[in-house]
Tab-separated table of C-alpha atoms in Angstrom:
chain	number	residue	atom	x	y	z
A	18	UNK	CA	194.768	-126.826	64.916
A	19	UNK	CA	194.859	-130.434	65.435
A	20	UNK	CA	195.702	-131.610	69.076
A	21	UNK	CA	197.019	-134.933	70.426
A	22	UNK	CA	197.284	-136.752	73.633
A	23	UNK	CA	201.074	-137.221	73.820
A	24	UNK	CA	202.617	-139.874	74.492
A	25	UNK	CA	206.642	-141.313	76.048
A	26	UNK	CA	208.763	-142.637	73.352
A	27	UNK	CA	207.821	-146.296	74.612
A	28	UNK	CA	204.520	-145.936	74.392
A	29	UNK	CA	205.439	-144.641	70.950
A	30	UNK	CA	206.793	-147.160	69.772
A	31	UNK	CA	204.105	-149.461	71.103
A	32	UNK	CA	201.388	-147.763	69.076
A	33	UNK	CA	203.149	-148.267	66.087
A	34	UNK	CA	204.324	-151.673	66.318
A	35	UNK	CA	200.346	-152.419	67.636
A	36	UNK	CA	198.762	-150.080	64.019
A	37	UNK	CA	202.119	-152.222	61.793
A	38	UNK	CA	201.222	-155.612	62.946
A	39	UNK	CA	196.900	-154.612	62.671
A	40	UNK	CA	197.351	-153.425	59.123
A	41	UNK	CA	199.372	-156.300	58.096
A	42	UNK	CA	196.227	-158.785	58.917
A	43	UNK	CA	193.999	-156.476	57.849
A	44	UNK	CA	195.648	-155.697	54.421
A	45	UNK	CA	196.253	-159.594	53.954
A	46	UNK	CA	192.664	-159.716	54.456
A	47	UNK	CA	191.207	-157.365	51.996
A	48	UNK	CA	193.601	-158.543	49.796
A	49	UNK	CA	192.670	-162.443	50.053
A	50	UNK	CA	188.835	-160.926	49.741
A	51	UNK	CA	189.415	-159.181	46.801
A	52	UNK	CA	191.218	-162.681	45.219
A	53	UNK	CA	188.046	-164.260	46.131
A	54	UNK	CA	185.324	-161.954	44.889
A	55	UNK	CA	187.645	-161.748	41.570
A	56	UNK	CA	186.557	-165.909	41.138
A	57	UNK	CA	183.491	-165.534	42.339
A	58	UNK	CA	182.370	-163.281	39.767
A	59	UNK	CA	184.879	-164.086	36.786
A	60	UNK	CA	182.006	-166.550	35.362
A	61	UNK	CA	179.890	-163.679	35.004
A	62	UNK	CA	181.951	-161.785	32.368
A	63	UNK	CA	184.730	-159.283	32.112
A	64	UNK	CA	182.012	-157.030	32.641
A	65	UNK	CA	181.331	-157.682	35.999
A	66	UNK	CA	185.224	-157.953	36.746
A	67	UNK	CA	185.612	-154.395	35.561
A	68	UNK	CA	182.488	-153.310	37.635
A	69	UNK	CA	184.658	-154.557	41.015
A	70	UNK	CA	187.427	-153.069	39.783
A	71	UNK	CA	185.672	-149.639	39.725
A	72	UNK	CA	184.134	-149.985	43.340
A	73	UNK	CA	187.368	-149.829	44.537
A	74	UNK	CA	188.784	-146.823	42.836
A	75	UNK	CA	185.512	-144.557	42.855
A	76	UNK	CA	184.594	-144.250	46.284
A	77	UNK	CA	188.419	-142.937	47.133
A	78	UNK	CA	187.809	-139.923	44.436
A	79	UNK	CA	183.984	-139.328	44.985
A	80	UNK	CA	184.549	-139.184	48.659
A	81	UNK	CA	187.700	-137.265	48.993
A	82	UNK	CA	186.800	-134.072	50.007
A	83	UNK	CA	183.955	-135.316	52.797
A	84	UNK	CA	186.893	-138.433	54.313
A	85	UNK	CA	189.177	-135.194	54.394
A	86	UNK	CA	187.101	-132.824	56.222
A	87	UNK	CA	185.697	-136.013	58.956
A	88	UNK	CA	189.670	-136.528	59.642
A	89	UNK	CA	190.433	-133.151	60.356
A	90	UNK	CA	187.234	-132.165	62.427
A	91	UNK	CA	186.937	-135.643	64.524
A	92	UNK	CA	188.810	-137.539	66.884
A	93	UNK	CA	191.359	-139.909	64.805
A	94	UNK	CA	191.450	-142.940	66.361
A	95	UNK	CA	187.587	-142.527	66.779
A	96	UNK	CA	187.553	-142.359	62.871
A	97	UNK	CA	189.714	-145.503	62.052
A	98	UNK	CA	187.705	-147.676	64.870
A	99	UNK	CA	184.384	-146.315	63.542
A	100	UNK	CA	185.302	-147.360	59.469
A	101	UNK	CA	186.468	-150.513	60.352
A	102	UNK	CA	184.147	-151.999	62.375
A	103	UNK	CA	181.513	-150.629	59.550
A	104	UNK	CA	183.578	-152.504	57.158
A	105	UNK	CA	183.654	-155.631	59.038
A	106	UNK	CA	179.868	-155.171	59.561
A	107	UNK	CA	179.503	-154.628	55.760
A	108	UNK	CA	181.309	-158.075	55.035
A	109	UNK	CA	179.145	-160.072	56.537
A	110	UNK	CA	176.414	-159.584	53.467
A	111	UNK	CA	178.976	-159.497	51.185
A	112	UNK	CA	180.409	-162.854	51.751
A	113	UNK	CA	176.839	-164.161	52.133
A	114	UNK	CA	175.203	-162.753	49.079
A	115	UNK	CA	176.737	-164.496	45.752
A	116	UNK	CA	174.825	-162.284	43.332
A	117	UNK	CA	176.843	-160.478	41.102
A	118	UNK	CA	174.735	-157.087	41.656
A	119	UNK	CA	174.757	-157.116	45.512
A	120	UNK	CA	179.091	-158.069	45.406
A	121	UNK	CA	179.716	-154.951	43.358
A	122	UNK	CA	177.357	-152.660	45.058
A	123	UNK	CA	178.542	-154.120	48.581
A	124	UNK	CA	182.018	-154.205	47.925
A	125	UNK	CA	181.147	-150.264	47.440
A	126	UNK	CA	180.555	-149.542	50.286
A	127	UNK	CA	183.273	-151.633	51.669
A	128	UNK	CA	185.633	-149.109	49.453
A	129	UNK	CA	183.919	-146.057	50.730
A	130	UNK	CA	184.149	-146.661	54.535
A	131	UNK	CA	187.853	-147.996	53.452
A	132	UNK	CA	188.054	-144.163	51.702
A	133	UNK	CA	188.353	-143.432	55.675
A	134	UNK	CA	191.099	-145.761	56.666
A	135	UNK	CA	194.106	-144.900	54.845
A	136	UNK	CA	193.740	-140.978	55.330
A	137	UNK	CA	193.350	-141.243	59.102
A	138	UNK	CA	195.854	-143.880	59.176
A	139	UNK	CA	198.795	-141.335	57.757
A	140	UNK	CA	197.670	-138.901	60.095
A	141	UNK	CA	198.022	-140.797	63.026
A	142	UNK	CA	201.334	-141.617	62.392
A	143	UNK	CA	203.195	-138.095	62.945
A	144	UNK	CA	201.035	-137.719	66.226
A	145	UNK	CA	202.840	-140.864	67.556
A	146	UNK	CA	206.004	-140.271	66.475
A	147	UNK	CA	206.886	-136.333	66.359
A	148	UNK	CA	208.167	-134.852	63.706
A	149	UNK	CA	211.074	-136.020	64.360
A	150	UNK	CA	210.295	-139.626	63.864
A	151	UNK	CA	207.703	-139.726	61.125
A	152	UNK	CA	210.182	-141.226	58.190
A	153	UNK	CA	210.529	-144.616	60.702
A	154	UNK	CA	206.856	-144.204	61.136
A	155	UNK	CA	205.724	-144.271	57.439
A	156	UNK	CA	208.809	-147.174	57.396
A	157	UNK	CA	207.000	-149.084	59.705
A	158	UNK	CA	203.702	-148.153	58.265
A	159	UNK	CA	204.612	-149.482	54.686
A	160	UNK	CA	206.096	-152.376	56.000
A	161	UNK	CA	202.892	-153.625	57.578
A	162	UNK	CA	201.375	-153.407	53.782
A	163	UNK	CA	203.544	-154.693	52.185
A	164	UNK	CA	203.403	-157.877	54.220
A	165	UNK	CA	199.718	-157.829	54.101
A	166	UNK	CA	200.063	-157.473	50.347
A	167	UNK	CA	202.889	-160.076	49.603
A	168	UNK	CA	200.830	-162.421	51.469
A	169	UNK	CA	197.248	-161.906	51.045
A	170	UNK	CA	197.048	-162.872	47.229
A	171	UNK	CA	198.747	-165.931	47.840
A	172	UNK	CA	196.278	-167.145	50.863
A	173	UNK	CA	193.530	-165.782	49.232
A	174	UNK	CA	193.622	-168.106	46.508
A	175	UNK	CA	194.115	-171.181	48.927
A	176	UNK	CA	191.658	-170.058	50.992
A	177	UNK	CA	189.007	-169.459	48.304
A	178	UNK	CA	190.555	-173.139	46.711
A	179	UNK	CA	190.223	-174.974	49.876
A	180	UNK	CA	187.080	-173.403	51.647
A	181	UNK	CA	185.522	-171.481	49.315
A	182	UNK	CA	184.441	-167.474	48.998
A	183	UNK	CA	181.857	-166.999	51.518
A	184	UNK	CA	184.617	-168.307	54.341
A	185	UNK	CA	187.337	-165.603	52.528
A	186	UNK	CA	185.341	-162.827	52.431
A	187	UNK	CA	183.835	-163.627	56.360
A	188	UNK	CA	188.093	-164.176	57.213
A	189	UNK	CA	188.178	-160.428	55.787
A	190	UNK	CA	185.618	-159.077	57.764
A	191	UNK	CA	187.665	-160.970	61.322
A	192	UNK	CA	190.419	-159.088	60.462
A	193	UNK	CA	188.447	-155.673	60.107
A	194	UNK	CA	187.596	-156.215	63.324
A	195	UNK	CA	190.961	-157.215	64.422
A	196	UNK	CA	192.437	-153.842	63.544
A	197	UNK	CA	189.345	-152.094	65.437
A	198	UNK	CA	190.395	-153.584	68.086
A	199	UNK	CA	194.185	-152.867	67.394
A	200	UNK	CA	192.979	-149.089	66.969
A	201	UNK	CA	191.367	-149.309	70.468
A	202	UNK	CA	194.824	-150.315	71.877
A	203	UNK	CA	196.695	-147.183	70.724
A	204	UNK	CA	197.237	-144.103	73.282
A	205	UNK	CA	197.789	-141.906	71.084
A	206	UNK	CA	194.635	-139.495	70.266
A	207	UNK	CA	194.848	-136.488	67.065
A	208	UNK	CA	192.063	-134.291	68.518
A	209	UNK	CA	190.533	-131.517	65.861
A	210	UNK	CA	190.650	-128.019	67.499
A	211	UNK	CA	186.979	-126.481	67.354
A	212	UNK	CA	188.274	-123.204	66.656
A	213	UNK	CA	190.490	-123.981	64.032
A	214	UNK	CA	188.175	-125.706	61.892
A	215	UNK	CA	186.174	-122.904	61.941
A	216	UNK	CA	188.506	-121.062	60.592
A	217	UNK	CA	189.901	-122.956	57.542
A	218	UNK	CA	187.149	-124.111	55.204
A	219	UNK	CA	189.757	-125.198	52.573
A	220	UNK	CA	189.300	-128.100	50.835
A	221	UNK	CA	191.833	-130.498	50.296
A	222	UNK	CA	192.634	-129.910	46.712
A	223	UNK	CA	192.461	-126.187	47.414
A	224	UNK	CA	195.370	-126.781	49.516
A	225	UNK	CA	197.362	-128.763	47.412
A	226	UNK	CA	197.148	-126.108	44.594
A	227	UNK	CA	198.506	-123.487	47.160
A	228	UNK	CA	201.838	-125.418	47.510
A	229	UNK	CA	203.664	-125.292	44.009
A	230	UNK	CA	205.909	-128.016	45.565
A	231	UNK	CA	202.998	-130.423	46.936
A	232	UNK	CA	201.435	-129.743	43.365
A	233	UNK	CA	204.094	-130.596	41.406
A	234	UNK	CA	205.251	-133.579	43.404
A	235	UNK	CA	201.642	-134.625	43.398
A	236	UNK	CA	201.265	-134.412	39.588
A	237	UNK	CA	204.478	-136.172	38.725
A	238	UNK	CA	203.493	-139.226	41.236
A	239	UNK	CA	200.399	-139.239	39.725
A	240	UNK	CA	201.836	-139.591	36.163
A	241	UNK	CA	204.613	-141.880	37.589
A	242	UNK	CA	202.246	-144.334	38.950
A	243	UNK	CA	199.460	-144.164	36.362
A	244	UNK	CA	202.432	-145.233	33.874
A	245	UNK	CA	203.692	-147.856	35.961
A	246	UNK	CA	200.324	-149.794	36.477
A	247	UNK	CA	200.476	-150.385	33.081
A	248	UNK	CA	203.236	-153.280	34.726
A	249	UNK	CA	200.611	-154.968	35.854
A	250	UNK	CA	199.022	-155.938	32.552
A	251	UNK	CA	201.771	-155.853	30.998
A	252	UNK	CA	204.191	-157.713	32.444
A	253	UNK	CA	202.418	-161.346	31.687
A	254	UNK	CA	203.190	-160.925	27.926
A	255	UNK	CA	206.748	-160.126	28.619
A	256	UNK	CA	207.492	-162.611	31.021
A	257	UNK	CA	205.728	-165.440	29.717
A	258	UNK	CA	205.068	-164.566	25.426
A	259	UNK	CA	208.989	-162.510	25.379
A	260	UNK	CA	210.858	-164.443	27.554
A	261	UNK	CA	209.659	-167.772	27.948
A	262	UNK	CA	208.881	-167.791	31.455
A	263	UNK	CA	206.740	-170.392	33.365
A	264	UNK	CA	203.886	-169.640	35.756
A	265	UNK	CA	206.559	-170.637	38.332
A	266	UNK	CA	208.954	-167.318	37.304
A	267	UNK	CA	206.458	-165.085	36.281
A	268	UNK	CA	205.241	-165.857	40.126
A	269	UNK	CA	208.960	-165.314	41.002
A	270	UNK	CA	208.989	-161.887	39.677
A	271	UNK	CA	206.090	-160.665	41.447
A	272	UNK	CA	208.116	-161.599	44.312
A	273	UNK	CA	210.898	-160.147	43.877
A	274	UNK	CA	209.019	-156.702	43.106
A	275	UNK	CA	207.316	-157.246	46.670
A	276	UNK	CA	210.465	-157.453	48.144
A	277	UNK	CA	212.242	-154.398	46.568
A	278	UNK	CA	209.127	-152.565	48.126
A	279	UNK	CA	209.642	-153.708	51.421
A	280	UNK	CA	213.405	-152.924	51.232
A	281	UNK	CA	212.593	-149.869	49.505
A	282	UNK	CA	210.212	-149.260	52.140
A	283	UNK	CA	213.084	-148.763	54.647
A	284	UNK	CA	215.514	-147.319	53.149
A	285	UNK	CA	214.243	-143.501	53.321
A	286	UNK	CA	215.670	-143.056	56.742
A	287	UNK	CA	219.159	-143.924	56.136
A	288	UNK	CA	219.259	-142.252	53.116
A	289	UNK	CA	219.173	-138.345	54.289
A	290	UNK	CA	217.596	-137.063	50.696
A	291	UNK	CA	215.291	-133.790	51.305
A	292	UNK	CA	211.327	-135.803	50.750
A	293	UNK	CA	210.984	-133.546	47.416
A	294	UNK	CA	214.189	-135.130	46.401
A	295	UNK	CA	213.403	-138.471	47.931
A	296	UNK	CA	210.162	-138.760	45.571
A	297	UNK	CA	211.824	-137.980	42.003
A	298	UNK	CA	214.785	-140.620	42.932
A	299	UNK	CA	211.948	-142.928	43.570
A	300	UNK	CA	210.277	-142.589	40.353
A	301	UNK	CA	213.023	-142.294	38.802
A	302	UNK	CA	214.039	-146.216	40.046
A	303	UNK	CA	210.805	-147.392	39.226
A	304	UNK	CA	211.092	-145.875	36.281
A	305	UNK	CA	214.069	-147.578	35.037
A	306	UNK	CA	213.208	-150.960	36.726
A	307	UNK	CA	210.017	-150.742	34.392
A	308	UNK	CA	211.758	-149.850	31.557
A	309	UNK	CA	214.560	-152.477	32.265
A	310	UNK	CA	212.217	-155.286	32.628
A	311	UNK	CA	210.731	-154.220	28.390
A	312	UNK	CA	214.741	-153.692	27.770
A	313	UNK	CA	216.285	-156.802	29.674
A	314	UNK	CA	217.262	-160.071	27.025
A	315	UNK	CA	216.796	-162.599	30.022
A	316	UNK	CA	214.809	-163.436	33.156
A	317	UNK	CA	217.765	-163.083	35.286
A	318	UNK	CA	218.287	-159.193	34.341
A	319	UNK	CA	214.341	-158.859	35.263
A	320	UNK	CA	214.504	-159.616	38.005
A	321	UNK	CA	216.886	-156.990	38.567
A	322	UNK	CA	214.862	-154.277	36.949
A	323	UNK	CA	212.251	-155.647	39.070
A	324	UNK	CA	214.098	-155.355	42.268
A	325	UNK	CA	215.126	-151.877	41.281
A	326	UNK	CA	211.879	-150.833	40.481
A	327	UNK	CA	210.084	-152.461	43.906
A	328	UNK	CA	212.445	-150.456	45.638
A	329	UNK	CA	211.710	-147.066	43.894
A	330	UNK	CA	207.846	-148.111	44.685
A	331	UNK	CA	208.574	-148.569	48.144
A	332	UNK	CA	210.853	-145.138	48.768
A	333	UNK	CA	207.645	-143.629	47.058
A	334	UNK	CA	205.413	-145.135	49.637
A	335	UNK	CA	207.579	-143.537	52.308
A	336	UNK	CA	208.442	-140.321	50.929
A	337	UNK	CA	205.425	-139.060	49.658
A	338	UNK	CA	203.688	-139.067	52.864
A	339	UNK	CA	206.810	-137.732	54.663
A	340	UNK	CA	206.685	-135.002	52.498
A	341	UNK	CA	202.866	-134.132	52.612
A	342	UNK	CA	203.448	-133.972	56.126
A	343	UNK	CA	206.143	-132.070	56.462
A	344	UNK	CA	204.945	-129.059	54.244
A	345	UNK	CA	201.556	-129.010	55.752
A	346	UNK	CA	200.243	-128.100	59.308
A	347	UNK	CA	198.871	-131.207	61.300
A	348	UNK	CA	195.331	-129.840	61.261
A	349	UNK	CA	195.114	-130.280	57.073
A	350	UNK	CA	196.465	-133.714	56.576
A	351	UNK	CA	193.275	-135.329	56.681
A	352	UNK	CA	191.943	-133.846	54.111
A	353	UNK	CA	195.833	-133.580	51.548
A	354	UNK	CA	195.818	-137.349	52.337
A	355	UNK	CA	192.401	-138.073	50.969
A	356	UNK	CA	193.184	-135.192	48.215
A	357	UNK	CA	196.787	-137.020	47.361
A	358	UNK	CA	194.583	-140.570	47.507
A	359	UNK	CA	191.952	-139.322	45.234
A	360	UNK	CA	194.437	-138.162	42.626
A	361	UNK	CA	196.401	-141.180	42.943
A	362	UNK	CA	193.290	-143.809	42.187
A	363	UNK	CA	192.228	-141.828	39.443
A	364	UNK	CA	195.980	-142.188	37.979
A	365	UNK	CA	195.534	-145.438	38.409
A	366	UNK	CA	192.155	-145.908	36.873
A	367	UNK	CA	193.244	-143.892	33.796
A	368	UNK	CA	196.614	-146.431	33.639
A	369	UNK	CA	195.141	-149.302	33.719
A	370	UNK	CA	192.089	-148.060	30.992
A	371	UNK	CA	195.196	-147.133	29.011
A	372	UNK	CA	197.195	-150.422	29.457
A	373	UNK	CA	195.535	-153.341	27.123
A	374	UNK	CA	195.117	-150.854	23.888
A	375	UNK	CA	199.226	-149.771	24.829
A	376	UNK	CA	199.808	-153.548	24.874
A	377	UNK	CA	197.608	-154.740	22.323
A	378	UNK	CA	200.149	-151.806	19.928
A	379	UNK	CA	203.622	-152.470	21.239
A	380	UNK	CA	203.373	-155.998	22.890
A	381	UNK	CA	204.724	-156.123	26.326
A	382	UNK	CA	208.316	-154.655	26.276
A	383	UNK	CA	207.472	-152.146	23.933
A	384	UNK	CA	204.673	-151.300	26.159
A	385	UNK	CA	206.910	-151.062	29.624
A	386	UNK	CA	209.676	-149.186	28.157
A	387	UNK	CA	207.121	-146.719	27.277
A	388	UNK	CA	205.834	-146.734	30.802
A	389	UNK	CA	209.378	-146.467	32.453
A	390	UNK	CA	210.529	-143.843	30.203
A	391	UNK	CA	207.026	-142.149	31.370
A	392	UNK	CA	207.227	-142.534	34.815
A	393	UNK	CA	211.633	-141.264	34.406
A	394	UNK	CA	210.123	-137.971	32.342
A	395	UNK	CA	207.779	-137.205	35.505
A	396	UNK	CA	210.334	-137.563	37.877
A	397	UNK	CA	212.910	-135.377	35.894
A	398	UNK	CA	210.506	-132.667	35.389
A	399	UNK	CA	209.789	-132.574	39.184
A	400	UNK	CA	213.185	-131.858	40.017
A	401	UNK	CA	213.927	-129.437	37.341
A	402	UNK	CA	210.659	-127.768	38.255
A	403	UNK	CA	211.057	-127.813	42.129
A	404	UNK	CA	214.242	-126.555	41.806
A	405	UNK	CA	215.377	-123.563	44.268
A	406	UNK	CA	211.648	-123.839	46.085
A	407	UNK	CA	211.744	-122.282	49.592
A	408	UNK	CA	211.709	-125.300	52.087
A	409	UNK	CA	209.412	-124.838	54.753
A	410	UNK	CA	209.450	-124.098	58.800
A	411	UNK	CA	209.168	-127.676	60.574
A	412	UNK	CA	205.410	-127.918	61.380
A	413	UNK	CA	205.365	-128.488	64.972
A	414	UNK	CA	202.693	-131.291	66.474
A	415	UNK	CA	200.924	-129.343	69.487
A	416	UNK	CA	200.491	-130.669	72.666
A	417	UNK	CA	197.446	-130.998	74.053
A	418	UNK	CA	196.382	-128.097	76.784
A	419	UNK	CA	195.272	-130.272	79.404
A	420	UNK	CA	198.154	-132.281	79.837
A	421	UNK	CA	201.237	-129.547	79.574
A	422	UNK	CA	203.837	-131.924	81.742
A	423	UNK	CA	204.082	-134.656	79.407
A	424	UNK	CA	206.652	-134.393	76.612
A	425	UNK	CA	205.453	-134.469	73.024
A	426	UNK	CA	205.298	-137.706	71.197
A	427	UNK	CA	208.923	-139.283	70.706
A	428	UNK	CA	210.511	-136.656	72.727
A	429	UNK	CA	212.448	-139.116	74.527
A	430	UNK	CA	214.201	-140.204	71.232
A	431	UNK	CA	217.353	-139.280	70.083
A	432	UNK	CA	216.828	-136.616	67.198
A	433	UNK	CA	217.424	-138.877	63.840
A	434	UNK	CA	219.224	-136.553	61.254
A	435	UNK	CA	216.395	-135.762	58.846
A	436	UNK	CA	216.455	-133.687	55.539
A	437	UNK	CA	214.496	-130.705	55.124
A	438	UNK	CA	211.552	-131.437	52.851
């Protein structure tokens, strides 16, 4: 089983404000980069736009079940330093080289040693925080990207406007490092137990399969979000053909989805739903924020959909790794989080290959009622489904044998009230 270096409830705390505030830069980073590599390659062709688009999603699914096993056999921390400071080493050339050929192939295997990051990243978090405490850790987690995400676009295209995209992409790889060196800060360590890797070859999708719940939950998130990216091509032909919006309001409502996920984001906490619970009402608000922004006969009722539905999308965010962790020892959640990531890119990749023809055949209401009513269906058939399933004993994080004095991580908190998954 996995084994961590524990850690007081301050120094808690401190680890997780140090990984909130790294991932914020970092994810502002990547996200300006990707803004940038976007112009420089949109003179080339849709072709080569859809090319980058695929580097990001295939490395997650290709490399799933290798990213999986790596966070569950080695050191944690020692992962996340490792895959950043190879991505920061890897966008270097990438800002450098303007070829089309070398950006797509590069930004590759920027994805793949980013297949690492997000995995090991989720893992961590239960190891600082206890059980007890991992709802305010994904909280805090989600927070940090949704910042990075609100904000990266935005700079991204200044920076690209005002310095160009070799100086964007080279800003990305600073804050790749950044993180590293925000990893290297943390006290916390998730140590693989020899012995217990040994012993459990599963794979991650293995795994899943043996958990009806985690199956089920997994398959209706996948649905829910593969129908709601069709939002994002959507959404331009509703605001701006349907309702008449300028490129001032349709930039409004992308803000006021970003900050129903960072409420959203919060919210899981305070609300005391069991996590299989947590995720239907999630979908189920994103769901009908989708489907009220195709219904709604003004901007001003958008925006509400679209503050309802941000906040669904950031419950999900929460929730879904709450309840990955919660139904699965600590040793496996390497390799459910790089499962759960896999299925949930190639969701995406299948959404957004389904968006334009969906669009192109019911224009853009009629096209994000269809994905609301989608993503409502999934979340409805979860619950019915998951209905009565046994909930499962509290997987305990171990302490690590060397050091049996020290209490386990956040065992000088108060115990928050917390739902049974």
């Amino acid at each position: 089983m996995a084994t961590m270096r524990t850690v007081d409830a301050g120094r808690g705390r401190a680890d997780l404000g140090i990984l909130t505030a790294g991932l914020a830069v970092s994810v502002a980073g990547d996200a300006a980069a990707f803004i940038a590599l976007l112009l420089r390659l949109q003179p080339q062709g849709s072709g080569w736009v859809a090319a980058l688009l695929a580097a990001e999603l295939v490395p997650v699914v290709v490399l799933a079940p290798v990213v999986g096993r790596v966070v569950d056999r080695l050191e944690t921390r020692g992962v996340l330093i490792v895959a950043l400071l190879g991505q920061a080493l890897v966008a270097v050339p990438l800002a450098l080289l303007d070829g089309p050929l070398p950006t797509v192939l590069l930004f590759a295997a920027l994805a793949a040693l980013a297949a690492f990051v997000r995995p090991a990243t989720s893992s961590l978090v239960p190891a600082i925080t206890g059980p007890s405490g991992r709802e305010r850790g994904y909280a805090r987690l989600s927070l940090g990207f949704g910042l990075g995400w609100i904000f990266g676009p935005a700079v991204g295209g200044l920076f690209t406007g005002w310095f160009g995209v070799r100086a964007a992409v080279l800003a990305d790889a600073a804050t790749f490092a950044l993180l590293a060196g925000a990893c290297a800060l943390l006290t916390v360590r998730r140590r693989p137990d020899p012995s217990a890797a040994a012993d459990d070859r599963s794979g991650g999708l293995r795994l899943l399969l043996a958990d009806r719940v985690l199956t089920v939950a997994v398959l209706g998130v996948a649905i829910s979000v593969g129908a709601a990216i069709v939002d994002n091509v959507a959404a331009p032909f509703r605001f701006v053909d349907q309702l008449g919006a300028s490129s001032a309001q349709y930039g409004l409502y992308l803000t006021v989805w970003g900050a129903g996920v960072l409420v959203g984001s919060q919210l899981l906490p305070l609300l005391h739903l069991s996590h299989r619970v947590a995720v239907a009402v999630a979908c189920l608000a994103m769901g009908a924020g989708i489907a009220g922004i195709g219904l709604a006969p003004g901007l001003l009722l958008a925006y509400a959909a679209a503050a309802l539905g941000g906040a669904g999308n950031g419950i999900l965010n929460v929730a879904q790794n709450a309840l990955i962790t919660a139904r699965t020892p600590p040793e496996r959640h390497g390799r459910l989080f790089a499962t759960v990531s896999a299925v949930n890119q190639t969701a995406i990749g299948g959404g957004t290959a389904a968006a334009a023809p969906l669009v192109a055949w019911l224009g853009g209401g009629g096209a994000l009622i269809t994905a609301g009513l989608t993503t409502m269906a999934a979340a409805a058939a979860l619950l019915l489904v998951t209905t009565g399933a046994t909930e499962p004993t509290e997987p305990t994080e171990p302490t690590d044998p060397g050091e049996p004095g020290e209490p386990a991580a956040g065992a000088k908190e108060p115990t928050s009230e917390q739902a049974p998954a």
